Coordinates of C-alpha atoms in Angstrom, one line a residue:
Chain A
D129 CA -87.7 57.4 -14.6
A130 CA -84.4 56.4 -16.3
G131 CA -84.5 59.3 -18.6
V132 CA -84.4 59.2 -22.4
I133 CA -82.8 55.9 -23.5
Q134 CA -81.1 55.5 -26.8
S135 CA -79.6 52.4 -28.4
P136 CA -77.1 51.5 -29.5
R137 CA -74.6 53.9 -27.9
H138 CA -72.1 53.3 -30.7
E139 CA -72.6 52.0 -34.2
V140 CA -70.0 51.3 -36.8
T141 CA -71.3 50.2 -40.2
E142 CA -70.1 50.0 -43.8
M143 CA -71.3 52.4 -46.4
G144 CA -74.5 51.2 -48.1
Q145 CA -75.8 49.4 -45.0
E146 CA -79.0 50.2 -43.3
V147 CA -78.7 51.7 -39.8
T148 CA -81.5 51.9 -37.3
L149 CA -81.3 54.1 -34.2
R150 CA -83.7 53.6 -31.3
C151 CA -85.1 55.9 -28.7
K152 CA -87.4 55.4 -25.7
P153 CA -88.6 58.8 -24.4
I154 CA -89.5 59.6 -20.9
S155 CA -92.9 58.2 -20.0
G156 CA -95.7 60.8 -20.3
H157 CA -93.8 63.1 -22.6
D158 CA -95.8 64.1 -25.6
Y159 CA -92.9 65.4 -27.7
L160 CA -90.0 63.6 -29.2
F161 CA -87.1 65.1 -31.1
W162 CA -84.3 63.7 -33.2
Y163 CA -81.1 65.7 -33.5
R164 CA -77.8 65.3 -35.2
Q165 CA -74.6 66.8 -34.0
T166 CA -71.4 67.2 -36.0
M167 CA -68.3 69.4 -35.6
M168 CA -69.1 71.2 -38.9
R169 CA -72.8 71.9 -38.4
G170 CA -73.3 71.8 -34.6
L171 CA -76.6 70.5 -33.4
E172 CA -79.4 70.2 -35.9
L173 CA -83.1 69.2 -35.4
L174 CA -84.0 66.5 -37.9
I175 CA -87.6 65.8 -37.0
Y176 CA -90.0 66.0 -34.1
F177 CA -93.2 64.2 -33.1
N178 CA -96.2 65.2 -31.1
N179 CA -98.3 62.4 -29.7
N180 CA -96.6 59.9 -32.1
V181 CA -97.4 62.0 -35.1
P182 CA -94.5 63.6 -37.1
I183 CA -95.0 67.4 -37.1
D184 CA -92.0 68.8 -38.8
D185 CA -89.4 66.8 -40.8
S186 CA -87.9 69.7 -42.7
G187 CA -84.6 69.0 -41.0
M188 CA -84.3 65.5 -42.4
P189 CA -81.4 65.8 -44.9
E190 CA -82.7 63.6 -47.6
D191 CA -84.9 60.6 -48.5
R192 CA -82.4 58.2 -47.1
F193 CA -83.5 59.3 -43.7
S194 CA -86.8 58.2 -42.2
A195 CA -88.2 58.3 -38.7
K196 CA -91.2 56.5 -37.1
M197 CA -92.9 56.5 -33.8
P198 CA -95.2 53.5 -33.6
N199 CA -96.2 54.2 -30.0
A200 CA -95.7 56.6 -27.2
S201 CA -92.7 54.8 -25.8
F202 CA -90.6 54.0 -28.9
S203 CA -89.1 55.8 -31.9
T204 CA -86.7 54.9 -34.6
L205 CA -84.5 56.8 -37.0
K206 CA -83.4 54.8 -40.0
I207 CA -80.8 55.6 -42.6
Q208 CA -80.8 53.5 -45.8
P209 CA -78.4 53.4 -47.4
S210 CA -75.9 54.9 -45.1
E211 CA -73.0 57.1 -46.3
P212 CA -69.8 58.3 -44.6
R213 CA -71.1 61.8 -44.4
D214 CA -73.9 60.5 -42.1
S215 CA -71.2 59.9 -39.4
A216 CA -72.3 62.0 -36.4
V217 CA -73.8 61.8 -33.0
Y218 CA -77.6 61.4 -33.1
F219 CA -79.6 62.5 -30.1
C220 CA -83.1 61.8 -29.1
A221 CA -84.9 64.2 -26.7
S222 CA -88.4 64.4 -25.2
S223 CA -90.4 67.0 -23.5
P224 CA -93.7 67.0 -21.6
G225 CA -95.2 69.8 -23.6
N226 CA -94.5 72.2 -26.5
S227 CA -94.6 75.5 -24.7
N228 CA -92.4 76.6 -21.9
T229 CA -91.0 73.2 -21.1
E230 CA -87.6 71.8 -21.0
A231 CA -86.3 69.2 -23.3
F232 CA -84.5 66.1 -21.9
F233 CA -81.8 64.5 -24.0
G234 CA -80.6 61.0 -24.3
Q235 CA -76.9 60.0 -24.2
G236 CA -76.8 59.9 -28.0
T237 CA -75.7 57.3 -30.6
R238 CA -72.3 57.8 -32.1
L239 CA -72.6 56.6 -35.7
T240 CA -69.5 55.9 -37.8
V241 CA -70.0 54.9 -41.5
V242 CA -66.9 53.6 -43.1
Chain B
K11 CA -83.9 82.7 -40.3
Q12 CA -82.9 82.7 -36.7
E13 CA -79.1 82.6 -36.1
V14 CA -77.6 81.9 -32.7
T15 CA -74.0 82.9 -31.9
Q16 CA -72.0 82.0 -28.8
I17 CA -68.9 83.8 -27.8
P18 CA -66.3 82.9 -26.9
A19 CA -66.0 79.5 -28.6
A20 CA -63.6 78.3 -26.0
L21 CA -62.5 79.5 -22.6
S22 CA -59.9 78.3 -20.2
V23 CA -59.8 79.8 -16.7
P24 CA -58.3 79.0 -13.3
E25 CA -60.6 77.7 -10.6
G26 CA -62.5 80.3 -8.6
E27 CA -63.1 82.8 -11.4
N28 CA -66.5 84.3 -12.2
L29 CA -67.4 83.7 -15.8
V30 CA -69.7 85.1 -18.4
L31 CA -70.8 83.2 -21.4
N32 CA -72.6 85.0 -24.2
C33 CA -75.4 84.0 -26.5
S34 CA -76.8 86.3 -29.2
F35 CA -79.7 85.7 -31.6
T36 CA -80.9 87.6 -34.6
D37 CA -84.6 87.4 -34.3
S38 CA -86.0 88.8 -31.0
A39 CA -89.4 87.1 -31.5
I40 CA -88.6 84.2 -29.3
Y41 CA -90.7 82.1 -27.0
N42 CA -87.9 81.0 -24.6
L43 CA -84.2 80.5 -24.4
Q44 CA -82.6 77.5 -22.8
W45 CA -79.0 76.9 -21.6
F46 CA -77.6 73.4 -21.7
R47 CA -74.5 71.7 -20.6
Q48 CA -72.8 68.9 -22.6
D49 CA -70.0 66.8 -21.2
P50 CA -67.7 64.9 -23.6
G51 CA -69.5 61.9 -25.1
K52 CA -72.7 62.7 -23.3
G53 CA -76.1 64.2 -24.1
L54 CA -77.3 67.6 -23.2
T55 CA -78.4 68.5 -19.7
S56 CA -80.7 71.4 -19.3
L57 CA -79.4 74.1 -16.9
L58 CA -81.9 77.0 -17.1
L59 CA -84.9 77.9 -19.1
I60 CA -85.9 81.5 -19.5
Q61 CA -89.3 82.5 -20.8
S62 CA -89.5 85.5 -23.1
S63 CA -91.3 87.5 -20.4
Q64 CA -88.6 86.9 -17.9
R65 CA -85.3 88.7 -17.4
E66 CA -83.3 86.1 -15.5
Q67 CA -83.2 82.7 -13.9
T68 CA -81.0 81.4 -11.2
S69 CA -79.9 77.9 -10.1
G70 CA -77.1 77.6 -7.6
R71 CA -74.0 79.3 -8.9
L72 CA -75.6 79.8 -12.3
N73 CA -77.5 82.9 -13.4
A74 CA -78.9 83.4 -16.9
S75 CA -80.2 86.7 -18.1
L76 CA -82.2 87.6 -21.1
D77 CA -82.5 90.8 -23.0
K78 CA -84.9 90.0 -25.8
S79 CA -84.9 93.4 -27.4
S80 CA -81.2 93.3 -28.0
G81 CA -81.1 89.6 -28.8
R82 CA -78.7 88.6 -26.0
S83 CA -78.5 86.2 -23.2
T84 CA -75.6 85.7 -20.7
L85 CA -74.8 82.7 -18.5
Y86 CA -73.0 83.8 -15.4
I87 CA -71.0 81.1 -13.5
A88 CA -69.9 82.2 -10.0
A89 CA -66.8 80.7 -8.4
S90 CA -66.0 78.3 -11.2
Q91 CA -64.8 74.8 -10.3
P92 CA -63.1 72.1 -12.4
G93 CA -66.4 70.2 -12.4
D94 CA -67.9 73.0 -14.5
S95 CA -65.6 72.0 -17.4
A96 CA -68.0 71.2 -20.3
T97 CA -69.5 72.7 -23.4
Y98 CA -72.3 75.1 -22.8
L99 CA -75.0 75.6 -25.5
C100 CA -77.9 78.0 -25.7
A101 CA -81.0 77.2 -27.7
V102 CA -83.7 79.7 -28.8
R103 CA -87.2 78.7 -29.5
P104 CA -89.2 80.9 -32.0
G105 CA -92.3 82.7 -30.9
P106 CA -95.8 82.1 -32.0
S107 CA -95.2 83.7 -35.4
G108 CA -92.2 81.5 -36.0
G109 CA -94.3 78.5 -36.8
S110 CA -93.5 75.1 -35.4
Y111 CA -91.3 74.2 -32.5
I112 CA -87.9 74.3 -34.0
P113 CA -85.3 75.4 -31.6
T114 CA -82.1 76.9 -33.0
F115 CA -78.9 76.0 -31.1
G116 CA -75.6 77.9 -30.9
R117 CA -72.3 76.1 -31.5
G118 CA -71.5 76.2 -27.8
T119 CA -68.7 77.5 -25.6
S120 CA -66.2 75.0 -24.6
L121 CA -65.1 75.7 -21.0
I122 CA -62.1 74.4 -19.1
V123 CA -61.6 75.2 -15.5
H124 CA -58.2 74.2 -14.3
P125 CA -57.2 73.7 -10.7

Protein backbone atom coordinates (compact mmCIF):
# COMPACT_ATOMS: atom_id res chain seq x y z
CA ASP A 1 0.00 0.00 0.00
CA ALA A 2 1.26 3.51 -0.81
CA GLY A 3 0.17 4.87 2.54
CA VAL A 4 -2.19 7.75 3.14
CA ILE A 5 -2.27 9.96 0.06
CA GLN A 6 -3.15 13.63 0.22
CA SER A 7 -3.59 16.14 -2.55
CA PRO A 8 -2.59 18.73 -3.35
CA ARG A 9 0.73 18.94 -1.51
CA HIS A 10 0.70 22.71 -1.71
CA GLU A 11 -2.16 25.12 -2.25
CA VAL A 12 -2.03 28.88 -2.52
CA THR A 13 -5.34 30.66 -2.79
CA GLU A 14 -6.82 34.08 -2.37
CA MET A 15 -8.95 35.02 0.59
CA GLY A 16 -12.60 34.23 -0.03
CA GLN A 17 -11.98 31.34 -2.38
CA GLU A 18 -13.13 27.81 -1.76
CA VAL A 19 -10.43 25.27 -0.96
CA THR A 20 -10.83 21.50 -1.14
CA LEU A 21 -8.27 19.15 0.34
CA ARG A 22 -8.35 15.47 -0.52
CA CYS A 23 -7.33 12.30 1.23
CA LYS A 24 -7.14 8.64 0.33
CA PRO A 25 -6.70 6.49 3.45
CA ILE A 26 -4.93 3.18 3.60
CA SER A 27 -7.15 0.44 2.27
CA GLY A 28 -8.92 -1.45 5.02
CA HIS A 29 -8.55 1.26 7.63
CA ASP A 30 -11.83 2.05 9.36
CA TYR A 31 -10.82 5.37 10.90
CA LEU A 32 -9.89 8.59 9.15
CA PHE A 33 -8.70 11.75 10.87
CA TRP A 34 -8.17 15.32 9.71
CA TYR A 35 -5.59 17.42 11.60
CA ARG A 36 -4.32 20.96 11.29
CA GLN A 37 -0.80 21.99 12.31
CA THR A 38 0.34 25.54 12.96
CA MET A 39 3.26 27.05 14.79
CA MET A 40 0.92 28.76 17.22
CA ARG A 41 -1.35 25.86 18.13
CA GLY A 42 0.61 22.75 17.23
CA LEU A 43 -1.29 19.75 15.95
CA GLU A 44 -5.07 19.83 16.37
CA LEU A 45 -7.64 17.18 15.52
CA LEU A 46 -10.43 18.69 13.42
CA ILE A 47 -12.71 15.73 12.78
CA TYR A 48 -12.62 11.98 12.54
CA PHE A 49 -14.69 9.33 10.76
CA ASN A 50 -15.44 5.72 11.55
CA ASN A 51 -16.64 3.62 8.62
CA ASN A 52 -17.30 6.81 6.63
CA VAL A 53 -19.48 8.31 9.36
CA PRO A 54 -18.36 11.51 11.11
CA ILE A 55 -17.98 10.71 14.80
CA ASP A 56 -16.60 13.87 16.34
CA ASP A 57 -16.30 17.22 14.62
CA SER A 58 -15.85 19.30 17.74
CA GLY A 59 -12.41 20.34 16.56
CA MET A 60 -13.72 22.00 13.41
CA PRO A 61 -13.04 25.68 13.99
CA GLU A 62 -16.18 27.11 12.45
CA ASP A 63 -18.91 26.63 9.88
CA ARG A 64 -16.61 27.57 7.05
CA PHE A 65 -15.03 24.14 7.48
CA SER A 66 -16.77 20.97 6.33
CA ALA A 67 -15.60 17.40 5.80
CA LYS A 68 -17.09 14.49 3.95
CA MET A 69 -16.28 10.86 3.42
CA PRO A 70 -18.49 9.56 0.61
CA ASN A 71 -16.80 6.15 0.59
CA ALA A 72 -14.11 4.17 2.37
CA SER A 73 -11.36 5.32 0.05
CA PHE A 74 -11.89 9.05 -0.15
CA SER A 75 -12.41 12.06 2.08
CA THR A 76 -12.45 15.81 1.55
CA LEU A 77 -11.95 18.79 3.80
CA LYS A 78 -13.46 21.96 2.41
CA ILE A 79 -13.00 25.56 3.52
CA GLN A 80 -15.45 28.07 2.13
CA PRO A 81 -14.72 30.96 2.18
CA SER A 82 -11.05 30.70 3.06
CA GLU A 83 -9.29 33.27 5.25
CA PRO A 84 -5.58 34.03 5.83
CA ARG A 85 -5.78 32.55 9.34
CA ASP A 86 -6.62 29.19 7.77
CA SER A 87 -3.05 28.99 6.49
CA ALA A 88 -1.57 25.81 7.96
CA VAL A 89 -0.52 22.30 7.13
CA TYR A 90 -3.48 19.94 7.01
CA PHE A 91 -2.85 16.28 7.67
CA CYS A 92 -5.02 13.29 7.03
CA ALA A 93 -4.41 10.08 8.97
CA SER A 94 -5.99 6.66 9.05
CA SER A 95 -5.91 3.71 11.39
CA PRO A 96 -7.20 0.15 11.20
CA GLY A 97 -9.10 0.36 14.46
CA ASN A 98 -9.97 2.65 17.31
CA SER A 99 -8.27 0.91 20.17
CA ASN A 100 -4.61 0.14 20.60
CA THR A 101 -3.71 0.84 17.02
CA GLU A 102 -1.32 3.21 15.39
CA ALA A 103 -2.34 6.11 13.21
CA PHE A 104 -0.65 6.54 9.82
CA PHE A 105 -0.26 10.05 8.51
CA GLY A 106 -0.20 11.46 5.02
CA GLN A 107 2.41 13.95 3.83
CA GLY A 108 0.10 16.86 4.45
CA THR A 109 -1.23 19.77 2.39
CA ARG A 110 0.42 23.12 3.00
CA LEU A 111 -2.29 25.73 2.57
CA THR A 112 -1.51 29.40 2.16
CA VAL A 113 -4.36 31.88 1.96
CA VAL A 114 -3.30 35.33 0.81
CA LYS B 1 -8.97 18.73 29.69
CA GLN B 2 -5.85 16.76 28.90
CA GLU B 3 -2.69 18.80 28.45
CA VAL B 4 0.50 17.35 27.03
CA THR B 5 3.84 19.06 27.55
CA GLN B 6 7.13 18.15 25.94
CA ILE B 7 10.46 19.21 27.35
CA PRO B 8 12.80 20.39 26.05
CA ALA B 9 11.28 22.25 23.11
CA ALA B 10 14.57 22.09 21.25
CA LEU B 11 17.76 20.12 21.63
CA SER B 12 21.08 20.20 19.80
CA VAL B 13 23.65 17.52 20.54
CA PRO B 14 26.77 16.03 19.02
CA GLU B 15 26.57 12.69 17.31
CA GLY B 16 26.88 9.66 19.58
CA GLU B 17 25.14 11.05 22.63
CA ASN B 18 22.35 9.23 24.41
CA LEU B 19 19.23 11.37 24.61
CA VAL B 20 16.12 11.57 26.73
CA LEU B 21 13.02 13.37 25.51
CA ASN B 22 10.24 14.00 27.98
CA CYS B 23 6.48 14.01 27.64
CA SER B 24 4.13 14.79 30.53
CA PHE B 25 0.34 14.70 30.64
CA THR B 26 -2.13 15.99 33.18
CA ASP B 27 -4.81 13.29 33.12
CA SER B 28 -3.49 9.82 33.91
CA ALA B 29 -6.64 8.10 32.62
CA ILE B 30 -5.14 7.31 29.25
CA TYR B 31 -5.61 4.43 26.84
CA ASN B 32 -2.25 4.64 25.17
CA LEU B 33 0.60 6.96 24.32
CA GLN B 34 2.27 7.21 20.96
CA TRP B 35 5.59 8.73 19.93
CA PHE B 36 5.93 10.17 16.44
CA ARG B 37 8.72 11.58 14.37
CA GLN B 38 8.16 14.46 11.95
CA ASP B 39 10.74 15.49 9.38
CA PRO B 40 10.59 19.03 7.94
CA GLY B 41 7.78 19.33 5.41
CA LYS B 42 6.66 15.78 6.01
CA GLY B 43 3.90 13.97 7.82
CA LEU B 44 4.19 12.10 11.10
CA THR B 45 5.77 8.68 11.32
CA SER B 46 4.80 6.48 14.22
CA LEU B 47 7.77 5.28 16.27
CA LEU B 48 6.36 3.53 19.29
CA LEU B 49 2.94 2.87 20.78
CA ILE B 50 2.65 2.10 24.49
CA GLN B 51 -0.58 0.72 25.91
CA SER B 52 -1.68 1.97 29.30
CA SER B 53 -0.91 -1.45 30.81
CA GLN B 54 2.66 -1.43 29.52
CA ARG B 55 5.73 0.13 31.04
CA GLU B 56 7.93 0.39 27.99
CA GLN B 57 8.40 -0.38 24.32
CA THR B 58 11.61 -0.77 22.35
CA SER B 59 12.45 -0.47 18.69
CA GLY B 60 16.09 -0.52 17.68
CA ARG B 61 17.88 2.38 19.34
CA LEU B 62 14.61 3.77 20.67
CA ASN B 63 13.08 2.98 24.01
CA ALA B 64 9.91 4.58 25.33
CA SER B 65 8.76 4.26 28.91
CA LEU B 66 5.43 5.10 30.46
CA ASP B 67 4.64 5.97 34.06
CA LYS B 68 0.93 6.51 33.94
CA SER B 69 0.48 7.33 37.61
CA SER B 70 2.92 10.21 37.44
CA GLY B 71 1.77 11.30 33.99
CA ARG B 72 5.11 10.91 32.27
CA SER B 73 6.70 9.22 29.31
CA THR B 74 10.27 9.35 28.12
CA LEU B 75 11.77 8.55 24.74
CA TYR B 76 15.34 7.36 25.00
CA ILE B 77 17.51 7.53 21.89
CA ALA B 78 20.78 5.63 22.14
CA ALA B 79 23.90 6.60 20.23
CA SER B 80 22.25 9.45 18.36
CA GLN B 81 22.99 10.00 14.66
CA PRO B 82 22.54 12.98 12.33
CA GLY B 83 19.69 11.07 10.69
CA ASP B 84 17.78 11.27 13.98
CA SER B 85 17.38 15.01 13.47
CA ALA B 86 13.64 15.71 13.40
CA THR B 87 10.79 16.85 15.60
CA TYR B 88 9.51 14.23 18.03
CA LEU B 89 5.91 14.41 19.19
CA CYS B 90 4.01 12.43 21.76
CA ALA B 91 0.25 11.92 21.64
CA VAL B 92 -2.00 10.71 24.42
CA ARG B 93 -5.28 8.99 23.80
CA PRO B 94 -7.87 9.28 26.57
CA GLY B 95 -9.17 6.24 28.40
CA PRO B 96 -12.66 4.79 28.18
CA SER B 97 -14.05 7.48 30.45
CA GLY B 98 -12.62 10.15 28.21
CA GLY B 99 -15.24 9.74 25.56
CA SER B 100 -14.40 9.60 21.91
CA TYR B 101 -11.02 9.00 20.34
CA ILE B 102 -9.43 12.42 20.48
CA PRO B 103 -5.68 12.17 20.95
CA THR B 104 -3.93 15.18 22.44
CA PHE B 105 -0.55 16.04 20.99
CA GLY B 106 2.38 17.76 22.61
CA ARG B 107 4.10 20.62 20.78
CA GLY B 108 7.13 18.44 20.09
CA THR B 109 10.87 18.46 20.73
CA SER B 110 12.97 19.67 17.83
CA LEU B 111 16.17 17.60 17.77
CA ILE B 112 19.35 18.38 15.88
CA VAL B 113 22.20 15.90 15.96
CA HIS B 114 25.33 17.40 14.45
CA PRO B 115 28.28 15.38 13.19
